[in-house]
Coordinates of C-alpha atoms in Angstrom, one line a residue:
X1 CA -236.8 1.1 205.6
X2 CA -235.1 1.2 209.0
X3 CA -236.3 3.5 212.0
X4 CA -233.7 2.5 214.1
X5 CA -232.8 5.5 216.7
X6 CA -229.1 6.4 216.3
X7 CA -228.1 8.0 219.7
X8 CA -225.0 9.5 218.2
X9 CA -227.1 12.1 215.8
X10 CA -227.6 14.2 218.8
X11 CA -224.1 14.2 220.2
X12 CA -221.7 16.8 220.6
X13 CA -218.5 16.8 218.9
X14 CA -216.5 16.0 222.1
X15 CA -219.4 13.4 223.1
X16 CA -218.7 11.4 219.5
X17 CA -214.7 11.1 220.1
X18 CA -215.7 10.1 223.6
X19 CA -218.0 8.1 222.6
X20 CA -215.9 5.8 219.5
X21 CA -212.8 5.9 221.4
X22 CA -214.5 4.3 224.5
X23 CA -213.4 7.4 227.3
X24 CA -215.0 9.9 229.0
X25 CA -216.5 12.8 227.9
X26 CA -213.8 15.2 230.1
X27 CA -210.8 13.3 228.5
X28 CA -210.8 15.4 225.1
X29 CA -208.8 18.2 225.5
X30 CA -209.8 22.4 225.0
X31 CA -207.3 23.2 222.6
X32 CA -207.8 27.3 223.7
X33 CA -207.1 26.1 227.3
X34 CA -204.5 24.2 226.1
X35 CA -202.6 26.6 223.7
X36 CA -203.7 30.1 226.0
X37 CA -204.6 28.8 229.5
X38 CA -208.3 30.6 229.3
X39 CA -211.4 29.5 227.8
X40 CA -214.0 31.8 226.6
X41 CA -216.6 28.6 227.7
X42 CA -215.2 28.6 231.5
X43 CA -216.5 25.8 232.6
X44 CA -219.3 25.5 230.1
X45 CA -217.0 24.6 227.8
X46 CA -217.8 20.6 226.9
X47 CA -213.8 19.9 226.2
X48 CA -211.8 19.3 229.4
X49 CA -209.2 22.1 230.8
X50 CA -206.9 19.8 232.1
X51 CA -204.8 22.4 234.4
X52 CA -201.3 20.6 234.4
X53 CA -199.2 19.6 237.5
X54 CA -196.0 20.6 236.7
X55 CA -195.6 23.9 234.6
X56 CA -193.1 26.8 234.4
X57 CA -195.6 28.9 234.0
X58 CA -197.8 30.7 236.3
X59 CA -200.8 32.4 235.1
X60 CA -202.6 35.5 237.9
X61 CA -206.2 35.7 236.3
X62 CA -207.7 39.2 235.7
X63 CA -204.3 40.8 237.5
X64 CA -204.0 43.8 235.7
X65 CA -206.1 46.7 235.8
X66 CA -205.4 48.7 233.1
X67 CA -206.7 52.8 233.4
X68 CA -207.8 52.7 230.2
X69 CA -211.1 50.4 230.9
X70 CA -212.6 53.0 233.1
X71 CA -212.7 55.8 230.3
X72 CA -215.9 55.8 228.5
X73 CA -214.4 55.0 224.9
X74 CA -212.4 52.0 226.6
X75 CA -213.8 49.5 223.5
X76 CA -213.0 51.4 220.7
X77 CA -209.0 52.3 221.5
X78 CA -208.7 49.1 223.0
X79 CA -209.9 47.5 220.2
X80 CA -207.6 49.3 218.1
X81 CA -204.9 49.2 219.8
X82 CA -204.9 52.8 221.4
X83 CA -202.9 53.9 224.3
X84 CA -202.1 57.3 225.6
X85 CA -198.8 58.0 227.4
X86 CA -200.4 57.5 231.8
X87 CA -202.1 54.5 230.3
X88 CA -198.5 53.1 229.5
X89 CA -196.8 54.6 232.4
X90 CA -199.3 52.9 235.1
X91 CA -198.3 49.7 232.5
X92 CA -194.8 50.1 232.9
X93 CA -194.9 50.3 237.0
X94 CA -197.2 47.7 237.0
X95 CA -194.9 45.3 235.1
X96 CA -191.8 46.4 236.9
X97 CA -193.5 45.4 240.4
X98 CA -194.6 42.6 239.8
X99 CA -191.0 40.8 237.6
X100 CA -189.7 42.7 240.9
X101 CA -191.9 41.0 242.9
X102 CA -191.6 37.5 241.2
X103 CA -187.9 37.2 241.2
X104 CA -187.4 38.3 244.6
X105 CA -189.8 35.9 246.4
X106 CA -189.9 32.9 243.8
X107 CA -187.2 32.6 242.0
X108 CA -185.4 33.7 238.4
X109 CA -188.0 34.8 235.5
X110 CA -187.8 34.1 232.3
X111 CA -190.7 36.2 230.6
X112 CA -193.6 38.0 231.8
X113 CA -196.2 38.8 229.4
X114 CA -199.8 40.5 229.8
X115 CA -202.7 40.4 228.1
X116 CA -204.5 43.6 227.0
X117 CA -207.5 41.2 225.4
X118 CA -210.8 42.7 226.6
X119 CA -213.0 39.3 227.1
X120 CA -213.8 38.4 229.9
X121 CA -212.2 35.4 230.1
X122 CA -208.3 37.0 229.2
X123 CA -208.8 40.7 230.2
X124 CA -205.9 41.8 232.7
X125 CA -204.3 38.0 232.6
X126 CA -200.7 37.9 233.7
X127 CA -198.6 34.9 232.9
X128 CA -195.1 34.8 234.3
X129 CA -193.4 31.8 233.2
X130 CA -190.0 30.8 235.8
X131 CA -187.2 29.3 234.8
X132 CA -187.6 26.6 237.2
X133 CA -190.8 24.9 237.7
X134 CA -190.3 24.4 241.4
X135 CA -190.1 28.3 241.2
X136 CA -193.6 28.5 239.6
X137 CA -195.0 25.8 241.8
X138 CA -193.8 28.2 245.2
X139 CA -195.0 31.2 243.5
X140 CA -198.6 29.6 243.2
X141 CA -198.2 28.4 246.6
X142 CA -197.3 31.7 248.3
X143 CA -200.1 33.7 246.4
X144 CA -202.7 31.9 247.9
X145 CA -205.1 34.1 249.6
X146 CA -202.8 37.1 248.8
X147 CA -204.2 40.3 247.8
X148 CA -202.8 43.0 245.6
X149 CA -204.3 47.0 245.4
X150 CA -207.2 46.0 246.8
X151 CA -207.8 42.9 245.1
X152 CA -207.8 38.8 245.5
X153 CA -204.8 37.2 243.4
X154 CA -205.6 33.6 241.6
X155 CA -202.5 32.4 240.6
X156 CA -202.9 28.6 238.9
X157 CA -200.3 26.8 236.7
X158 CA -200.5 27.5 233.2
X159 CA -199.9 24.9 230.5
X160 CA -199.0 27.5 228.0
X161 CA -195.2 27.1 227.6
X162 CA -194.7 28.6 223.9
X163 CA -195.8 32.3 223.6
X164 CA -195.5 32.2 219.6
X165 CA -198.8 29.2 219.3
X166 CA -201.0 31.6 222.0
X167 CA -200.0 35.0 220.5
X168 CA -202.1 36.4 218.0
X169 CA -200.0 37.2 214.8
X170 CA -202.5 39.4 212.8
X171 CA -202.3 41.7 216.1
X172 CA -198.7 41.4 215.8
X173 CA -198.4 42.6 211.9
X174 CA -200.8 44.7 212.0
X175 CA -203.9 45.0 213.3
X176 CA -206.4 41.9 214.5
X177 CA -209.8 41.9 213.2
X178 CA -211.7 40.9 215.8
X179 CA -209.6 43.8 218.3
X180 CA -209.7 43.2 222.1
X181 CA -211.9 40.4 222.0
X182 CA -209.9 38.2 220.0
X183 CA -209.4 34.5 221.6
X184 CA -205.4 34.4 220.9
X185 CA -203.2 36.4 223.1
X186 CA -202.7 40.8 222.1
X187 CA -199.7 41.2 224.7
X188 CA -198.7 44.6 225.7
X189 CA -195.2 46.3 225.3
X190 CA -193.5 47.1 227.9
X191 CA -191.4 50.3 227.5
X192 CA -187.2 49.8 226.4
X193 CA -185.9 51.1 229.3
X194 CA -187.9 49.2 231.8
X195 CA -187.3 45.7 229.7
X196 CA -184.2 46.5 229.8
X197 CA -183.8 47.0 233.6
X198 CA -186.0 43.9 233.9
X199 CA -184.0 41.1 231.3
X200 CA -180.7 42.8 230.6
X201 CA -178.7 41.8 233.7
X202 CA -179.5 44.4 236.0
X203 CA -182.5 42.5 237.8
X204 CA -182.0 40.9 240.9
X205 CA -180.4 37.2 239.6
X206 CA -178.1 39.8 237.9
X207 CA -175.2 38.4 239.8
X208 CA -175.6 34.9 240.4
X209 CA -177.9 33.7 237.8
X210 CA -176.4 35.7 234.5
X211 CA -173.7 33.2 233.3
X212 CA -176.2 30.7 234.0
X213 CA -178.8 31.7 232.2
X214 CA -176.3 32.7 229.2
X215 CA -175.3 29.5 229.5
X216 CA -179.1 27.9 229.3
X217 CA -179.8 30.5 226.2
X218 CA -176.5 28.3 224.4
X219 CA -177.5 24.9 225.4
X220 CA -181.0 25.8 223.7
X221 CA -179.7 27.4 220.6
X222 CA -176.7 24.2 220.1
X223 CA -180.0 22.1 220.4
X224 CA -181.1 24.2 217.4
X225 CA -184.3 25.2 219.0
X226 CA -185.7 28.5 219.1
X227 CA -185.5 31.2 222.2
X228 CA -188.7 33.1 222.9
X229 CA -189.0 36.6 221.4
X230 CA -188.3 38.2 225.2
X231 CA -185.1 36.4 225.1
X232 CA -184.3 37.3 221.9
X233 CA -184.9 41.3 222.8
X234 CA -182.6 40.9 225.5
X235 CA -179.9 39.3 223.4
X236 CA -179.7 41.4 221.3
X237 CA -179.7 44.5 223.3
X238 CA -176.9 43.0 225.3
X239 CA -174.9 41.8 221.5
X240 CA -175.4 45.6 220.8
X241 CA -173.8 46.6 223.9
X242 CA -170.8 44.5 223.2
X243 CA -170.1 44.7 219.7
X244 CA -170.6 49.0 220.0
X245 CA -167.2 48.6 222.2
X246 CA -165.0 47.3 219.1
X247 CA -164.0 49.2 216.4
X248 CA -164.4 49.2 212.5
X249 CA -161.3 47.0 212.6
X250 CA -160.8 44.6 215.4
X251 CA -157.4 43.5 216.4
X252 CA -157.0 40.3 216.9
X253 CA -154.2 37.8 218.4
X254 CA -153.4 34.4 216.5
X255 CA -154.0 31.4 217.2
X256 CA -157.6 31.8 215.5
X257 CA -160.1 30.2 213.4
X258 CA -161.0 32.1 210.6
X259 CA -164.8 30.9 208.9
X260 CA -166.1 32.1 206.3
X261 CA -170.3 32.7 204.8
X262 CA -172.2 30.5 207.4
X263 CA -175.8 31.4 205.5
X264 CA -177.9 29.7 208.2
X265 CA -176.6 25.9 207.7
X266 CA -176.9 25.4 210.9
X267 CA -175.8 22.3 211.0
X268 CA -172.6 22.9 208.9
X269 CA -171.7 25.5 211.9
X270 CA -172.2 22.4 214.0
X271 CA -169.8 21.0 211.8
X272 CA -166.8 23.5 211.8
X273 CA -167.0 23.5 215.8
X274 CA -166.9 19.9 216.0
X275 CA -163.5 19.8 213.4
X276 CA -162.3 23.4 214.8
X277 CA -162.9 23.1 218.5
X278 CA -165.5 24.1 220.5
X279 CA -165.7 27.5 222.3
X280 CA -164.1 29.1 224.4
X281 CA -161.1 26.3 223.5
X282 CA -160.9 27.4 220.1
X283 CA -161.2 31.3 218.9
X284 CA -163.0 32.0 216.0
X285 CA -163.6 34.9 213.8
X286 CA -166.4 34.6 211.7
X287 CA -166.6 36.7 208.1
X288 CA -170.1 37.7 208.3
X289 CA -173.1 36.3 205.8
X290 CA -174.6 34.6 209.4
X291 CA -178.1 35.0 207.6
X292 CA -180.7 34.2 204.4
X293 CA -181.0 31.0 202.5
X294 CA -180.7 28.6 205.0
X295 CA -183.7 27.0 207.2
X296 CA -182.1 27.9 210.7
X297 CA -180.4 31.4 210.0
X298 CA -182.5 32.7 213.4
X299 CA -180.7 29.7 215.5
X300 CA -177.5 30.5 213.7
X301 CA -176.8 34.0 214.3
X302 CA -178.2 33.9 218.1
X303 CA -176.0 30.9 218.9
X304 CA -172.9 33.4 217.2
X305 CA -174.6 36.5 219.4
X306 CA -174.5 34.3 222.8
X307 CA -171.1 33.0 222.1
X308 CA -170.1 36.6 221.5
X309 CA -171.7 37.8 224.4
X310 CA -170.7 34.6 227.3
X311 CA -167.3 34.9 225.7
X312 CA -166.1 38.2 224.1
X313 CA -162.9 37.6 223.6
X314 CA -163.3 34.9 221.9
X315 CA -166.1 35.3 219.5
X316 CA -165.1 38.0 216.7
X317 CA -168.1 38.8 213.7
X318 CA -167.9 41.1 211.4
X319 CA -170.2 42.0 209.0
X320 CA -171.2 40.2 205.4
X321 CA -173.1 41.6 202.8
X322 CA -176.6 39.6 203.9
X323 CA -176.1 41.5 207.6
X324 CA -178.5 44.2 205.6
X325 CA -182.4 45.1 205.9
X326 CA -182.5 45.3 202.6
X327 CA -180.9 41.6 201.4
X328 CA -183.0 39.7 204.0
X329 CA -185.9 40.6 203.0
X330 CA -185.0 39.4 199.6
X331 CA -183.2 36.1 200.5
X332 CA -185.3 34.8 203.3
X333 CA -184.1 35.9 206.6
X334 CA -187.7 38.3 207.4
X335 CA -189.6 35.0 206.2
X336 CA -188.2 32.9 208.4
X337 CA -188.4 35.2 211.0
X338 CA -192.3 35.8 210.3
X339 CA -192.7 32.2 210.1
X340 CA -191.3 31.1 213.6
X341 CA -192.4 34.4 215.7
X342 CA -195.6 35.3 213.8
X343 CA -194.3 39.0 213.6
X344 CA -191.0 40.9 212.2
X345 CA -189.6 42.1 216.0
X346 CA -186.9 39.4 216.3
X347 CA -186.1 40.4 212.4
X348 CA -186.0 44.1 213.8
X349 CA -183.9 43.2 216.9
X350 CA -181.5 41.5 214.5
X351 CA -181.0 44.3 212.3
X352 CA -180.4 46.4 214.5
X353 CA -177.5 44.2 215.8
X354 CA -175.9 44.4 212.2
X355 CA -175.6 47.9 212.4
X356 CA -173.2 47.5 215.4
X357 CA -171.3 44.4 213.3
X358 CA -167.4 45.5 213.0
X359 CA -166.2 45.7 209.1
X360 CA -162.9 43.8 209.6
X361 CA -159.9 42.8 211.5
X362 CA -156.5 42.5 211.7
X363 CA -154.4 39.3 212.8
X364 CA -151.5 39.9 214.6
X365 CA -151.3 43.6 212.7
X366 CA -150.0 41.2 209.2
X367 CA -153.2 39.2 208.4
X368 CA -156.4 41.7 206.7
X369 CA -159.7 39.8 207.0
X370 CA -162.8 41.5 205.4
X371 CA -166.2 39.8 204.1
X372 CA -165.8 41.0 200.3
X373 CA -162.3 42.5 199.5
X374 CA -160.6 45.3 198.1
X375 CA -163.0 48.6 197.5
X376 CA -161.5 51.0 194.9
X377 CA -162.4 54.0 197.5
X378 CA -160.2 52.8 200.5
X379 CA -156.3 52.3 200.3
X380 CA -155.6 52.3 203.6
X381 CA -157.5 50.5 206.3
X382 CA -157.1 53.4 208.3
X383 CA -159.6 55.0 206.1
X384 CA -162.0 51.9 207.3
X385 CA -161.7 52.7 211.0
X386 CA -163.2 56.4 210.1
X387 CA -166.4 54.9 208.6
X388 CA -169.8 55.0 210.7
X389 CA -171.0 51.6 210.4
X390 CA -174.1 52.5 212.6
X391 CA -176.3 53.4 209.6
X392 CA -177.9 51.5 206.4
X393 CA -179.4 54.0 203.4
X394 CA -182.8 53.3 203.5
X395 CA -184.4 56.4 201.2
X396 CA -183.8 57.3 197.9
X397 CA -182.4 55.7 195.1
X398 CA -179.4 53.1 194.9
X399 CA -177.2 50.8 193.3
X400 CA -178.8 47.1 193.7
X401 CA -177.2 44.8 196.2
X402 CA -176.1 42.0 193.4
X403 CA -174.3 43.3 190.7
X404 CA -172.7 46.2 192.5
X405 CA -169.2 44.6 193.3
X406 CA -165.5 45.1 191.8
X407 CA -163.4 42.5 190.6
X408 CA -159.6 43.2 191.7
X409 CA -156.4 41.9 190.7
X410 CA -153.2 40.8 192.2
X411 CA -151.4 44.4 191.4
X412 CA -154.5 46.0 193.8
X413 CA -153.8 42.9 196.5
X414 CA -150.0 43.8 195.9
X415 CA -150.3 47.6 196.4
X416 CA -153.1 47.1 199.6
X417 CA -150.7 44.9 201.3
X418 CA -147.4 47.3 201.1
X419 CA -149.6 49.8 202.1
X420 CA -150.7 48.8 205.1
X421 CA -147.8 46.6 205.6
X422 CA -149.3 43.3 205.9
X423 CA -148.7 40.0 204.4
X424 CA -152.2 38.5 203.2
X425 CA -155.7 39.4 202.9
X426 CA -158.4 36.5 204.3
X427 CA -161.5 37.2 202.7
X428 CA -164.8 35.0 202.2
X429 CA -168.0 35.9 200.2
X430 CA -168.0 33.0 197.3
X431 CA -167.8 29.3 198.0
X432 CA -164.6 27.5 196.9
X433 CA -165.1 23.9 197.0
X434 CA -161.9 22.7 198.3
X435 CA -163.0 24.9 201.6
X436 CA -159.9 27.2 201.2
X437 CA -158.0 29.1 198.0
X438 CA -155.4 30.8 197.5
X439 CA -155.7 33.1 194.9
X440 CA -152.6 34.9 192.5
X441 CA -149.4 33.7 192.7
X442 CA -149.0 31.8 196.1
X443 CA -145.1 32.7 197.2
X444 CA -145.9 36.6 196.6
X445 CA -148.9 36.5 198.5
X446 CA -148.9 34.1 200.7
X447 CA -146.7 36.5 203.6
X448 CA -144.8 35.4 206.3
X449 CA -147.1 32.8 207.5
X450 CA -146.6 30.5 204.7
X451 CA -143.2 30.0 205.9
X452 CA -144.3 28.4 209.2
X453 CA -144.7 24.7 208.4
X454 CA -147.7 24.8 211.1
X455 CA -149.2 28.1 210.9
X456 CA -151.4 28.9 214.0
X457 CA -154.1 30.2 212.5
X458 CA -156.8 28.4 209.8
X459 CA -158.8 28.9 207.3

């Protein structure tokens, strides 16, 4: 029987990789440092914090000082996520300052987000993350030795780049288990009136950086990569602003694109822009169904929003059936949503933008487009422009969402049309294979432009 020491029984973890893979022991990596930018271990901790050169993102340790530690029952409501209404006031100033602050001497911002963890290690921990990274780099150069109410400011670049890994998503749900001392990030909300002031164009890049950073938001989304959940807010905010402006019925002048259910394919919207032109070349007007059983509906629609919002006049949505709380939580759109932002507020934001979605348009006053068709309640589309879209029936009983349609015929097309006096009625809502169809007979309903042997719009 062998007695033969082995050296590696009494190793640490770190130590044994080290150790087989021939490198030192500070070349294996903290994932916490890594993924949050703070250690509970400082520098106890055997795995290296490897504090990276280049980073958009600044993080000032232990900057906040939040009211609420100095009351005696500080654990308990922190640890349950208590505030009181000063508490988030002296919050709200405090973050208004300092993206004030940021932006004026540094450079362009593109979140800010504080901790309200109570360990030691994360309590008070401000990260602002810059646009630029030469902008974070000058930001951690001009802090040095600075002070701020009374306090020193240690400002260090961050490698944390994605919020959604370093955020804690029970605390997001609903409520984290382990409260304030939780290792992943509990990030405090900043009141809507102050974010917006901060990221809704109003700051102080309003005027020289907004296009541009409009512009960034579409070169990430065409890449089919997510924007963080601050972006998001602020995107949708400003699509709300927008789309509140039209009416039930937008008019629009031809030439235009008409497209039909996208369902998150994003790739197939990649697709119809490449063939169709991109924007702001080509105009499009989109039927609505942005959302649900795709895998990229989230890149989808906010590619749609930023189009709409960089170019207005030449981004129409309307509204499709799936633009509803109640179908995406059915057909996958509050999964997806769960599963890439750990919590439901980009779902919420979303939703919110549907309720603002128009419910038609008109082409050159002769063309109808809708998402569905023909309702046996409206004759006149009059009658559409006095309905308030700004709600969705969320109490009570009512009719399922599948199943509650009507089937119409080419007398109820025939009768709409004279009417209203238009020629044709675009609609979407059920695939056709050939990628168009005209339905009923086709020289009764085809209108005027069928008799243009290049018709300036598409379908």
């Amino acid at each position: 029987m062998s007695s033969r020491y082995d050296a590696t029984e009494e190793l640490s973890g770190a130590e044994y990789l080290a150790s087989i893979y021939g490198t030192e022991k500070d070349k294996v990596n903290c994932s916490f440092f890594f993924k949050i930018g703070a250690c509970r271990h400082g520098d106890k901790c055997l795995r290296a914090h490897h504090r990276p050169t280049f980073s958009n993102t600044v993080l000032l340790k232990n900057f906040y000082h939040s009211p609420a530690l100095a009351q005696p029952d500080a654990y308990d409501n922190l640890k349950l996520g208590k505030t009181d209404n000063l508490d988030q006031q002296h919050f709200d100033e405090f973050y208004e300052e300092v993206f004030t602050e940021m932006e004026r001497k540094y450079g362009p911002v593109e979140e800010l987000n504080i901790c309200e963890n109570i360990g030691e290690h994360m309590v008070g921990n401000v990260y602002v993350k810059f646009v630029y990274e030469k902008d974070a780099e000058k930001a951690v150069q001009g802090l040095e030795n600075r002070w701020f109410n009374g306090h020193p400011i240690y400002a260090e670049l961050s490698p944390v780049s994605d919020f959604r890994e370093a955020r804690c998503r029970q605390h997001e749900i609903s409520t984290c288990v382990k409260g304030g001392f939780c290792n992943f990030m509990h990030l405090k909300d900043v009141s809507d009136d102050v974010y917006e002031r901060c990221y809704g164009g109003k700051g102080f890049y309003a005027d020289d950086g907004y296009d541009d950073r409009r512009d960034r938001q579409i070169e990430t989304l065409m890449r089919c990569e997510c924007l963080s959940e601050q972006e998001v807010k602020v995107l949708c905010a400003k699509a709300r602003e927008i789309l509140m402006q039209e009416g039930n019925v937008q008019r629009i002048d031809a030439p235009v694109t008409i497209c039909g259910d996208v369902h998150g394919q994003f790739h197939d919207l990649m697709e119809l822009f490449r063939v169709g032109g991109q924007v702001p070349e080509t105009n499009y007007l989109f039927l609505g169904d942005f959302v649900d059983r795709g895998f990229y509906s989230v890149e989808t629609f906010l590619l749609l929003l930023a189009l709409k919002i960089r170019y207005p006049d030449r981004m129409m949505l309307i509204r499709g059936n799936h633009e509803s709380r109640q179908i995406t939580q059915v057909y996958g759109f509050y999964d997806e949503c769960l599963r890439k932002y750990g919590s439901a507020v980009v779902w919420r934001c979303c939703t919110e933008v549907f309720d603002c979605l128009s419910l038609s348009a008109v082409i050159n006053g002769r063309i109808f487009c809708v998402h569905g068709g023909l309702s046996p309640s409206i004759q006149t589309i009059d009658q559409i422009r006095t309905i308030d879209r700004k709600q969705e029936d969320s109490v009570g009983f009512g009719v399922s969402p599948r199943g509650a349609g009507y089937l119409f015929g080419s007398d109820v097309v025939k009768n709409f049309c004279e009417t209203n006096n238009i020629d044709m009625i675009a609609r979407a809502h059920q695939l056709v294979m050939e990628g168009y169809k005209w339905h009923f007979n086709e020289t009764d309903n085809r209108g005027a432009p069928a008799k243009k042997p290049q018709p300036d719009y598409f379908l």
